[in-house]
Short mmCIF file of C-alpha atoms in Angstrom, two decimals:
data_model
loop_
_atom_site.label_atom_id
_atom_site.label_comp_id
_atom_site.label_asym_id
_atom_site.label_seq_id
_atom_site.Cartn_x
_atom_site.Cartn_y
_atom_site.Cartn_z
CA MET A 1 -48.15 -31.62 100.16
CA ASP A 2 -44.76 -29.90 99.67
CA VAL A 3 -43.46 -29.22 96.17
CA LYS A 4 -41.02 -32.15 96.24
CA ALA A 5 -43.66 -34.71 97.17
CA LEU A 6 -46.14 -33.14 94.74
CA TRP A 7 -43.75 -33.36 91.79
CA ALA A 8 -42.72 -36.93 92.67
CA ALA A 9 -46.39 -37.98 92.57
CA VAL A 10 -46.96 -36.11 89.30
CA PHE A 11 -43.89 -37.72 87.77
CA ASP A 12 -45.21 -41.20 88.63
CA ARG A 13 -48.45 -40.37 86.80
CA LEU A 14 -46.51 -39.03 83.81
CA ARG A 15 -44.48 -42.24 83.60
CA LEU A 16 -47.74 -44.16 83.19
CA ASP A 17 -49.19 -41.60 80.78
CA LEU A 18 -46.17 -41.01 78.53
CA GLY A 19 -44.24 -44.25 79.05
CA ALA A 20 -41.09 -44.75 81.09
CA SER A 21 -38.64 -43.96 78.26
CA THR A 22 -40.27 -40.64 77.32
CA ALA A 23 -40.70 -39.58 80.93
CA GLU A 24 -37.07 -40.34 81.74
CA SER A 25 -35.82 -38.55 78.61
CA TRP A 26 -37.87 -35.36 78.80
CA ILE A 27 -39.54 -35.00 82.22
CA ALA A 28 -36.93 -36.36 84.64
CA PRO A 29 -34.42 -33.51 84.00
CA LEU A 30 -37.02 -30.95 85.18
CA VAL A 31 -36.61 -29.51 88.68
CA ALA A 32 -39.65 -28.59 90.78
CA ASP A 33 -38.79 -25.12 92.08
CA ARG A 34 -41.91 -23.80 93.83
CA PHE A 35 -45.71 -23.63 93.85
CA ASP A 36 -47.30 -20.26 94.66
CA GLY A 37 -50.86 -21.56 95.00
CA TYR A 38 -51.67 -20.95 91.33
CA THR A 39 -48.58 -21.72 89.20
CA LEU A 40 -46.14 -24.61 89.47
CA TYR A 41 -42.64 -23.48 88.47
CA LEU A 42 -40.35 -26.07 86.90
CA GLY A 43 -36.67 -25.52 86.10
CA ALA A 44 -35.17 -26.94 82.89
CA PRO A 45 -31.40 -27.42 82.41
CA SER A 46 -31.40 -25.98 78.86
CA MET A 47 -33.36 -23.82 76.45
CA PHE A 48 -33.84 -26.84 74.19
CA LEU A 49 -35.47 -28.94 76.91
CA ARG A 50 -37.60 -26.03 78.10
CA ASP A 51 -38.95 -25.34 74.60
CA TRP A 52 -39.54 -29.01 73.79
CA VAL A 53 -41.44 -29.75 77.00
CA THR A 54 -43.41 -26.48 76.75
CA ASN A 55 -44.50 -27.24 73.20
CA ASN A 56 -45.25 -30.93 73.68
CA TYR A 57 -46.03 -31.87 77.27
CA THR A 58 -47.40 -28.87 79.19
CA ASP A 59 -51.03 -29.97 78.87
CA LYS A 60 -50.22 -33.50 80.07
CA ILE A 61 -48.20 -32.17 82.99
CA LEU A 62 -51.03 -29.85 84.03
CA ARG A 63 -53.61 -32.64 83.78
CA CYS A 64 -51.52 -34.93 86.01
CA CYS A 65 -50.90 -32.06 88.44
CA ASN A 66 -54.63 -31.43 88.76
CA LEU A 67 -55.14 -35.04 89.79
CA GLU A 68 -52.88 -34.29 92.76
CA ASP A 69 -53.83 -30.66 93.46
CA LYS A 70 -56.72 -28.92 91.68
CA GLY A 71 -55.30 -25.56 92.74
CA ILE A 72 -52.60 -25.76 90.07
CA LYS A 73 -53.87 -23.69 87.15
CA GLU A 74 -50.66 -23.08 85.20
CA ILE A 75 -47.25 -24.61 84.51
CA GLU A 76 -44.28 -22.27 84.08
CA ILE A 77 -41.01 -23.76 82.79
CA PHE A 78 -37.87 -21.64 83.02
CA ILE A 79 -34.16 -22.21 82.44
CA SER A 80 -32.78 -22.89 85.89
CA GLU A 81 -29.36 -21.81 87.10
CA PRO A 82 -27.27 -24.33 89.07
CA SER A 83 -26.95 -23.73 92.76
CA ASP A 84 -25.45 -25.54 95.71
CA ARG A 85 -28.78 -25.93 97.44
CA SER A 86 -30.80 -29.13 97.38
CA VAL A 87 -33.60 -29.19 94.81
CA ALA A 88 -36.69 -31.29 94.36
CA VAL A 89 -36.46 -33.38 91.19
CA ALA A 90 -38.87 -35.42 89.13
CA GLY A 91 -39.48 -38.82 90.62
CA GLY A 92 -36.68 -38.36 93.13
CA SER A 93 -37.04 -39.63 96.66
CA ARG A 94 -33.95 -37.68 97.67
CA PRO A 95 -32.66 -34.18 96.84
CA LYS A 96 -29.84 -33.74 94.32
CA ASN A 97 -26.78 -31.66 95.00
CA PHE A 98 -25.03 -29.22 92.70
CA GLY A 99 -22.71 -31.84 91.18
CA GLU A 100 -25.56 -34.18 90.31
CA VAL A 101 -27.54 -31.40 88.63
CA ILE A 102 -24.52 -30.43 86.51
CA GLY A 103 -23.94 -34.09 85.65
CA GLU A 104 -27.53 -34.41 84.44
CA ARG A 105 -27.13 -31.33 82.30
CA GLN A 106 -23.95 -32.63 80.71
CA LYS A 107 -25.54 -36.00 80.04
CA PHE A 108 -28.54 -34.34 78.42
CA GLU A 109 -26.36 -32.14 76.23
CA GLU A 110 -24.39 -35.23 75.13
CA GLN A 111 -27.64 -36.92 74.13
CA ARG A 112 -28.46 -33.93 71.95
CA ASP A 113 -25.18 -34.24 70.04
CA PHE A 114 -26.39 -36.97 67.72
CA GLY A 115 -25.06 -35.59 64.46
CA VAL A 116 -21.47 -35.60 63.24
CA PRO A 117 -18.95 -32.77 63.79
CA LEU A 118 -18.77 -30.07 61.14
CA ASP A 119 -15.53 -29.57 59.24
CA PRO A 120 -14.25 -26.01 59.86
CA ARG A 121 -12.64 -25.96 56.42
CA LEU A 122 -15.95 -26.39 54.60
CA THR A 123 -17.45 -22.90 54.55
CA PHE A 124 -18.91 -20.63 51.90
CA ASP A 125 -15.66 -18.63 51.93
CA ASN A 126 -13.76 -21.71 50.76
CA PHE A 127 -16.27 -22.78 48.11
CA VAL A 128 -15.34 -21.83 44.53
CA VAL A 129 -18.38 -21.01 42.40
CA GLY A 130 -18.56 -21.74 38.69
CA LYS A 131 -21.10 -22.59 36.03
CA PRO A 132 -21.47 -26.27 37.11
CA ASN A 133 -22.41 -25.44 40.71
CA GLU A 134 -23.86 -21.91 40.65
CA LEU A 135 -27.50 -22.97 41.17
CA ALA A 136 -26.64 -25.29 44.06
CA TYR A 137 -24.47 -22.58 45.65
CA ALA A 138 -27.16 -19.90 45.30
CA ALA A 139 -29.81 -22.19 46.78
CA ALA A 140 -27.55 -23.20 49.68
CA TRP A 141 -26.72 -19.56 50.43
CA ARG A 142 -30.40 -18.62 50.37
CA VAL A 143 -31.25 -21.36 52.88
CA ALA A 144 -28.33 -20.40 55.12
CA GLU A 145 -29.21 -16.69 55.14
CA SER A 146 -32.99 -16.88 55.35
CA ASP A 147 -34.80 -16.33 58.65
CA ARG A 148 -37.68 -18.42 57.37
CA VAL A 149 -37.77 -21.65 55.40
CA ALA A 150 -36.83 -20.83 51.83
CA PHE A 151 -37.02 -24.18 50.04
CA ASN A 152 -38.15 -27.31 51.81
CA PRO A 153 -36.44 -29.53 51.26
CA LEU A 154 -33.33 -28.32 49.53
CA PHE A 155 -32.17 -31.38 47.56
CA LEU A 156 -28.58 -31.29 46.28
CA TYR A 157 -27.39 -34.01 43.92
CA GLY A 158 -24.36 -34.83 41.83
CA ALA A 159 -21.52 -37.31 41.46
CA VAL A 160 -18.97 -38.04 44.18
CA GLY A 161 -16.49 -35.28 45.03
CA LEU A 162 -18.25 -32.33 43.39
CA GLY A 163 -19.07 -30.31 46.53
CA LYS A 164 -22.40 -31.50 47.95
CA THR A 165 -20.98 -32.16 51.41
CA HIS A 166 -19.04 -28.89 51.33
CA LEU A 167 -22.25 -26.92 50.73
CA MET A 168 -24.10 -28.75 53.50
CA HIS A 169 -21.36 -27.98 56.02
CA ALA A 170 -21.27 -24.37 54.81
CA ILE A 171 -25.03 -24.02 55.37
CA ALA A 172 -24.69 -25.37 58.90
CA TRP A 173 -21.76 -23.10 59.79
CA ASN A 174 -23.59 -20.05 58.47
CA ILE A 175 -26.77 -20.82 60.40
CA LYS A 176 -24.76 -21.43 63.58
CA ALA A 177 -23.03 -18.07 63.18
CA ARG A 178 -26.31 -16.21 62.61
CA SER A 179 -28.50 -18.09 65.09
CA PRO A 180 -26.44 -19.94 67.73
CA ASP A 181 -29.59 -21.20 69.48
CA ARG A 182 -30.91 -23.07 66.44
CA ASN A 183 -30.57 -26.83 66.81
CA ILE A 184 -28.85 -28.28 63.71
CA ALA A 185 -28.35 -31.98 63.05
CA TYR A 186 -26.02 -32.98 60.21
CA LEU A 187 -25.34 -36.67 59.57
CA SER A 188 -25.13 -39.27 56.85
CA ALA A 189 -28.10 -41.42 55.90
CA GLU A 190 -26.04 -44.39 57.02
CA LYS A 191 -25.73 -42.96 60.54
CA PHE A 192 -29.45 -42.11 60.58
CA MET A 193 -30.22 -45.74 59.77
CA TYR A 194 -27.72 -47.01 62.35
CA GLN A 195 -29.28 -44.88 65.10
CA PHE A 196 -32.78 -45.98 64.10
CA VAL A 197 -31.82 -49.67 64.15
CA ARG A 198 -30.19 -49.16 67.54
CA ALA A 199 -33.33 -47.46 68.88
CA VAL A 200 -35.47 -50.38 67.68
CA ARG A 201 -33.08 -52.88 69.21
CA TYR A 202 -33.16 -51.19 72.61
CA LYS A 203 -36.89 -50.39 72.42
CA ASP A 204 -36.18 -46.66 72.52
CA THR A 205 -37.83 -45.51 69.30
CA MET A 206 -39.86 -42.81 71.06
CA ALA A 207 -36.70 -41.01 72.19
CA PHE A 208 -35.27 -41.41 68.65
CA LYS A 209 -38.37 -39.83 67.11
CA GLN A 210 -38.40 -36.96 69.56
CA GLN A 211 -34.70 -36.36 69.08
CA PHE A 212 -34.86 -36.01 65.31
CA ARG A 213 -38.24 -34.30 65.13
CA SER A 214 -37.21 -31.57 67.55
CA VAL A 215 -34.37 -30.09 65.47
CA ASP A 216 -34.61 -26.76 63.68
CA VAL A 217 -32.51 -27.92 60.72
CA LEU A 218 -32.05 -31.54 59.65
CA MET A 219 -29.31 -32.28 57.10
CA ILE A 220 -28.96 -35.81 55.70
CA ASP A 221 -26.03 -36.60 53.41
CA ASP A 222 -26.10 -39.42 50.80
CA ILE A 223 -29.81 -40.24 51.16
CA GLN A 224 -29.40 -42.93 48.47
CA PHE A 225 -27.96 -45.15 51.21
CA ILE A 226 -31.47 -45.91 52.54
CA CYS A 227 -32.79 -46.99 49.13
CA GLY A 228 -34.29 -50.46 49.57
CA LYS A 229 -34.31 -50.14 53.38
CA ASP A 230 -38.05 -49.97 53.99
CA SER A 231 -38.18 -49.47 57.76
CA THR A 232 -35.62 -46.66 57.72
CA GLN A 233 -37.44 -45.01 54.82
CA GLU A 234 -40.71 -45.21 56.76
CA GLU A 235 -39.16 -43.47 59.78
CA PHE A 236 -37.45 -40.83 57.65
CA PHE A 237 -40.72 -40.21 55.79
CA HIS A 238 -42.58 -39.38 59.01
CA THR A 239 -39.66 -37.35 60.40
CA PHE A 240 -39.52 -35.40 57.15
CA ASN A 241 -43.26 -34.66 57.21
CA THR A 242 -43.19 -33.57 60.85
CA LEU A 243 -40.34 -31.14 60.28
CA VAL A 244 -41.78 -29.67 57.09
CA ASP A 245 -45.23 -29.26 58.67
CA ASN A 246 -43.58 -27.38 61.56
CA LYS A 247 -41.66 -25.10 59.17
CA ARG A 248 -38.31 -26.68 60.06
CA GLN A 249 -35.64 -26.76 57.34
CA VAL A 250 -34.58 -30.04 55.71
CA VAL A 251 -31.50 -30.33 53.47
CA VAL A 252 -30.72 -33.59 51.67
CA SER A 253 -27.99 -34.72 49.30
CA ALA A 254 -27.73 -37.71 46.96
CA ASP A 255 -25.83 -38.95 43.94
CA LYS A 256 -28.98 -38.87 41.79
CA SER A 257 -32.11 -36.74 41.49
CA PRO A 258 -35.18 -37.84 43.51
CA SER A 259 -36.87 -39.31 40.44
CA ASP A 260 -33.82 -41.51 39.71
CA LEU A 261 -33.44 -42.98 43.21
CA GLU A 262 -34.23 -46.62 42.48
CA GLY A 263 -35.42 -48.44 45.60
CA MET A 264 -36.84 -45.31 47.20
CA GLU A 265 -40.57 -45.36 47.98
CA GLU A 266 -42.60 -43.31 45.51
CA ARG A 267 -44.20 -41.17 48.22
CA LEU A 268 -40.76 -40.30 49.63
CA ARG A 269 -39.32 -39.56 46.20
CA SER A 270 -42.27 -37.25 45.60
CA ARG A 271 -41.70 -35.38 48.86
CA LEU A 272 -37.97 -35.06 48.29
CA GLY A 273 -38.80 -33.23 45.08
CA TRP A 274 -41.23 -30.82 46.78
CA GLY A 275 -38.81 -27.98 47.35
CA LEU A 276 -35.83 -27.09 45.21
CA VAL A 277 -33.78 -29.77 43.46
CA ALA A 278 -30.36 -28.43 42.50
CA ASP A 279 -27.78 -30.50 40.65
CA ILE A 280 -24.02 -30.05 40.61
CA HIS A 281 -22.51 -30.81 37.21
CA PRO A 282 -19.03 -32.18 36.54
CA THR A 283 -16.34 -29.52 36.80
CA THR A 284 -15.16 -27.44 33.86
CA TYR A 285 -11.53 -26.55 33.20
CA GLU A 286 -12.14 -22.97 34.36
CA LEU A 287 -13.67 -24.11 37.66
CA ARG A 288 -10.88 -26.59 38.30
CA LEU A 289 -8.24 -23.92 37.69
CA SER A 290 -10.03 -21.49 40.03
CA ILE A 291 -10.14 -24.15 42.76
CA LEU A 292 -6.41 -24.83 42.37
CA GLN A 293 -5.59 -21.11 42.50
CA MET A 294 -7.66 -20.70 45.67
CA LYS A 295 -6.01 -23.70 47.32
CA THR A 296 -2.52 -22.53 46.30
CA SER A 297 -3.00 -19.22 48.11
CA SER A 298 -3.02 -21.14 51.42
CA PHE A 299 0.39 -22.75 50.78
CA GLN A 300 3.68 -21.10 51.70
CA ILE A 301 5.20 -22.23 48.42
CA SER A 302 5.24 -20.94 44.86
CA ILE A 303 3.58 -23.06 42.16
CA PRO A 304 4.01 -21.98 38.52
CA ASP A 305 0.83 -21.15 36.61
CA ARG A 306 1.76 -23.69 33.94
CA VAL A 307 1.72 -26.46 36.56
CA LEU A 308 -1.73 -25.44 37.81
CA GLU A 309 -3.02 -25.36 34.23
CA PHE A 310 -1.55 -28.82 33.60
CA VAL A 311 -3.28 -30.24 36.69
CA ALA A 312 -6.61 -28.58 35.78
CA HIS A 313 -6.42 -30.11 32.29
CA LYS A 314 -5.43 -33.61 33.37
CA ILE A 315 -7.27 -34.28 36.66
CA THR A 316 -10.92 -34.10 35.64
CA SER A 317 -12.70 -36.73 37.73
CA ASN A 318 -13.72 -34.74 40.81
CA ILE A 319 -12.66 -31.95 43.17
CA ARG A 320 -11.34 -34.28 45.86
CA GLU A 321 -8.90 -35.92 43.47
CA LEU A 322 -7.96 -32.50 42.07
CA GLU A 323 -7.07 -31.20 45.55
CA GLY A 324 -5.29 -34.47 46.30
CA ALA A 325 -3.12 -34.01 43.21
CA LEU A 326 -2.16 -30.50 44.33
CA ASN A 327 -1.36 -31.73 47.82
CA ARG A 328 0.85 -34.44 46.34
CA ILE A 329 2.85 -31.90 44.32
CA VAL A 330 3.34 -29.65 47.35
CA ALA A 331 4.22 -32.53 49.69
CA SER A 332 6.80 -33.86 47.22
CA ALA A 333 8.43 -30.44 46.91
CA ILE A 334 8.59 -29.92 50.68
CA LEU A 335 9.78 -33.41 51.60
CA VAL A 336 12.29 -33.87 48.77
CA GLY A 337 13.27 -30.21 48.47
CA ARG A 338 12.76 -30.27 44.72
CA GLU A 339 11.62 -27.25 42.73
CA ILE A 340 8.09 -27.51 41.34
CA THR A 341 8.29 -27.68 37.54
CA MET A 342 6.23 -29.19 34.77
CA GLU A 343 8.60 -32.16 34.68
CA SER A 344 8.39 -32.82 38.42
CA ALA A 345 4.59 -32.42 38.40
CA LYS A 346 4.20 -34.91 35.55
CA GLU A 347 6.42 -37.37 37.35
CA VAL A 348 4.60 -37.07 40.68
CA LEU A 349 1.16 -37.33 39.06
CA SER A 350 1.92 -39.92 36.38
CA ASP A 351 -0.45 -42.55 37.80
CA LEU A 352 -3.30 -40.06 38.34
CA VAL A 353 -2.89 -38.63 34.84
CA ARG A 354 -3.00 -42.11 33.29
CA SER A 355 -6.07 -43.00 35.33
CA ASN A 356 -7.94 -39.81 34.43
CA GLU A 357 -7.10 -40.01 30.74
CA LYS A 358 -8.79 -43.41 30.53
CA ARG A 359 -11.36 -43.08 33.27
CA ILE A 360 -14.95 -43.51 32.20
CA THR A 361 -17.49 -44.13 34.94
CA ILE A 362 -20.38 -46.56 34.89
CA ASP A 363 -22.64 -43.69 35.91
CA GLU A 364 -21.55 -41.74 32.83
CA ILE A 365 -22.12 -44.76 30.59
CA GLN A 366 -25.63 -45.26 32.00
CA LYS A 367 -26.53 -41.60 31.44
CA LYS A 368 -25.29 -41.58 27.84
CA VAL A 369 -26.99 -44.86 26.92
CA ALA A 370 -30.26 -43.88 28.64
CA ALA A 371 -30.29 -40.56 26.77
CA HIS A 372 -29.45 -42.26 23.46
CA TYR A 373 -32.35 -44.72 23.79
CA SER A 374 -34.75 -42.23 25.45
CA ILE A 375 -35.32 -44.23 28.62
CA LYS A 376 -35.14 -43.20 32.27
CA LEU A 377 -31.80 -43.44 34.04
CA ALA A 378 -33.59 -45.40 36.80
CA ASP A 379 -34.37 -48.13 34.25
CA MET A 380 -30.70 -49.09 34.29
CA SER A 381 -31.22 -50.50 37.78
CA SER A 382 -34.88 -51.44 37.57
CA SER A 383 -36.42 -54.90 37.27
CA ARG A 384 -38.25 -54.07 34.02
CA ARG A 385 -37.63 -56.68 31.33
CA SER A 386 -39.28 -55.24 28.23
CA ARG A 387 -36.96 -55.09 25.21
CA GLN A 388 -37.29 -51.30 25.17
CA VAL A 389 -35.47 -51.23 28.51
CA SER A 390 -33.48 -54.48 28.64
CA LEU A 391 -31.55 -53.92 25.40
CA PRO A 392 -30.19 -50.47 26.39
CA ARG A 393 -29.33 -51.88 29.81
CA GLN A 394 -27.37 -54.71 28.17
CA VAL A 395 -25.60 -52.22 25.89
CA ALA A 396 -24.59 -50.21 28.97
CA MET A 397 -23.25 -53.37 30.65
CA PHE A 398 -21.28 -54.22 27.51
CA LEU A 399 -19.75 -50.73 27.39
CA ALA A 400 -19.01 -50.82 31.12
CA LYS A 401 -16.94 -53.96 30.60
CA LYS A 402 -15.25 -52.56 27.49
CA LEU A 403 -14.46 -49.04 28.73
CA THR A 404 -13.86 -49.41 32.46
CA ARG A 405 -11.68 -51.53 34.70
CA HIS A 406 -14.59 -52.76 36.84
CA SER A 407 -15.08 -56.48 37.40
CA LEU A 408 -18.31 -58.27 36.43
CA PRO A 409 -19.60 -58.28 40.06
CA GLU A 410 -18.85 -54.54 40.36
CA ILE A 411 -20.69 -53.83 37.13
CA GLY A 412 -23.64 -55.92 38.29
CA LYS A 413 -23.81 -54.00 41.58
CA ASN A 414 -24.17 -50.73 39.64
CA PHE A 415 -27.08 -52.17 37.66
CA GLY A 416 -29.44 -52.89 40.54
CA ASP A 417 -27.31 -55.47 42.36
CA ARG A 418 -27.47 -57.94 39.47
CA ASP A 419 -25.43 -61.16 39.54
CA HIS A 420 -22.17 -61.31 37.56
CA THR A 421 -23.64 -64.07 35.40
CA THR A 422 -26.35 -61.61 34.29
CA VAL A 423 -23.66 -59.17 33.21
CA LEU A 424 -21.75 -61.90 31.38
CA HIS A 425 -24.96 -62.92 29.56
CA ALA A 426 -25.61 -59.29 28.55
CA ILE A 427 -22.08 -58.88 27.17
CA LYS A 428 -22.30 -62.07 25.10
CA LYS A 429 -25.76 -61.15 23.81
CA ILE A 430 -24.63 -57.72 22.61
CA GLN A 431 -21.55 -59.23 20.96
CA ASP A 432 -23.77 -61.73 19.10
CA LEU A 433 -26.32 -59.08 18.09
CA MET A 434 -23.65 -56.69 16.80
CA ALA A 435 -22.49 -59.39 14.39
CA SER A 436 -25.94 -59.56 12.77
CA ASP A 437 -27.50 -56.13 13.49
CA ASP A 438 -25.69 -53.26 11.77
CA ASN A 439 -27.86 -50.62 13.47
CA LEU A 440 -26.98 -51.90 16.92
CA ALA A 441 -23.30 -52.14 15.98
CA GLU A 442 -23.40 -48.51 14.87
CA ASP A 443 -25.13 -47.47 18.11
CA VAL A 444 -22.39 -49.11 20.16
CA ARG A 445 -19.64 -47.57 18.03
CA LEU A 446 -21.12 -44.05 18.35
CA LEU A 447 -21.65 -44.39 22.10
CA SER A 448 -18.07 -45.58 22.53
CA GLN A 449 -16.78 -42.58 20.59
CA VAL A 450 -18.81 -40.13 22.66
CA LEU A 451 -17.69 -41.67 25.94
CA GLU A 452 -14.01 -41.83 24.97
CA LYS A 453 -13.78 -38.16 23.89
#
C-alpha cells in the first residue's frame, strides 16, 4: 500500500474514532509525506497544528495506522513547507496542488483568529500608574514578563473606564513581543458566549472546546456578562480548569470582585478567586492630572497647565471621559482656531462639568449603603428577603431615585433585574418609615451627605 492510500484508509478510521468534525478540523490538514518502513512522516501546515495533534492525537493515529500496517511503530509530525509537487492528503482521493495547500493553510489560520484585534495604543508604555491602580499594574506586568504562570487566574476588577481593558491589551502585546509563538486569545465574555451558542447551534462544540483549550493565554473581558447564563458558565468552567491544569495563563476582568458576582456559580466564583484578585480604584486628582499630561505630550498644540488642572478637578467619573474631555478641547481649538484658555475650556466642557458635579452612580450608592449596614454588596442584587437585607436594599433604591437621573426600570435592573413596581414600592416604604423612624431618617440623611460630597 503506498503512503497516499495508507493515509486515506487511516483517515477513514480516525473519522469514526474521533468524529467527523474533529477529524476534519485537526487531522484533515495533515499531509502524508513518506513511510520509511518504521516511521510515518506527516506534514502539518503550522506549528500550532503540529503541537496540538502531537499532544492530543498521536496515540490514536498510531493505533489506527497499526490496523492498516503493523510495521508502523512511530508517528513523526513536522512543519511542512509548500511545494509545487502533488502531495498525499488525509482522506483525499486525489492529490492537492500548491494552491490548494496554501488555501488550506490560510483557512486554518483564519479559524485560529477567534479573538478580537488588539488596540496598538493600549500598551504598558501608555498606561499611567498611580495609587488607585498600582497593584493591578504590578500584577499585569508580572504576568506579561514571566516565563511561567505567575498568578492563575489574574482577576482584574473595577468600575467602567478605569483601565482594566488597557491592562489586558498591554499584557497581550508584551507577551507577543517576548514570545511570538505563544497563542493568545483576547475577547469579551459576550463574544465567548456568542461563539459557544453558535457552536451548539451548528453541532460543532468539539471544535469550540479544542479551539479555546489549546491557547497559551486566554483573556476574557467583562466576565460579569455570563452571570446567570448557566450553559456558558459550564463551558467556561471546564475551559478554565483545563487551561489552569495545563499551566496555561488565564486573565479575567469584571466590574466586581469574584465574591460579588451575583448570578455566577459558586464553584466558578471560587476558582476565579484562586490566583490574584487586583482591584482598580476610582482615580485620584493626581492620577487624572498625570494622565492628561501624558496625553497632551502627543498633541501638536500647547495646553496651559491651569486648563489641565481644571479638567482633572472637574472630570472625575472615569479615564475614558477624562480623555474625551481633553480631545474635545483640542478639537475645538483646531477646528475653530481659538486659543485654549480657562474660559474656552469651561465653555466647551460645560455639559460634562455639570454632569460630573452631580453624578452619583448606583454602584457607589450600593457600596456605601452595604458598608453602612454591614451587608454584602451582592445582597443588593440577591433574592434574599430578610429585613436585615431588604431594608438596606430599599434604602439604596430610594437614594438611587433621589440622587441619580436613572428611571425606575433602570434602577430595578441594577438591583438584580427587579421590576419598576418593586422600586416604586421600596421608595414609598422608605418615605413612610422615615416619617415615623428617626433612626432611619438619620441614616438616610447621613448617607446622602456622604454620597453628595
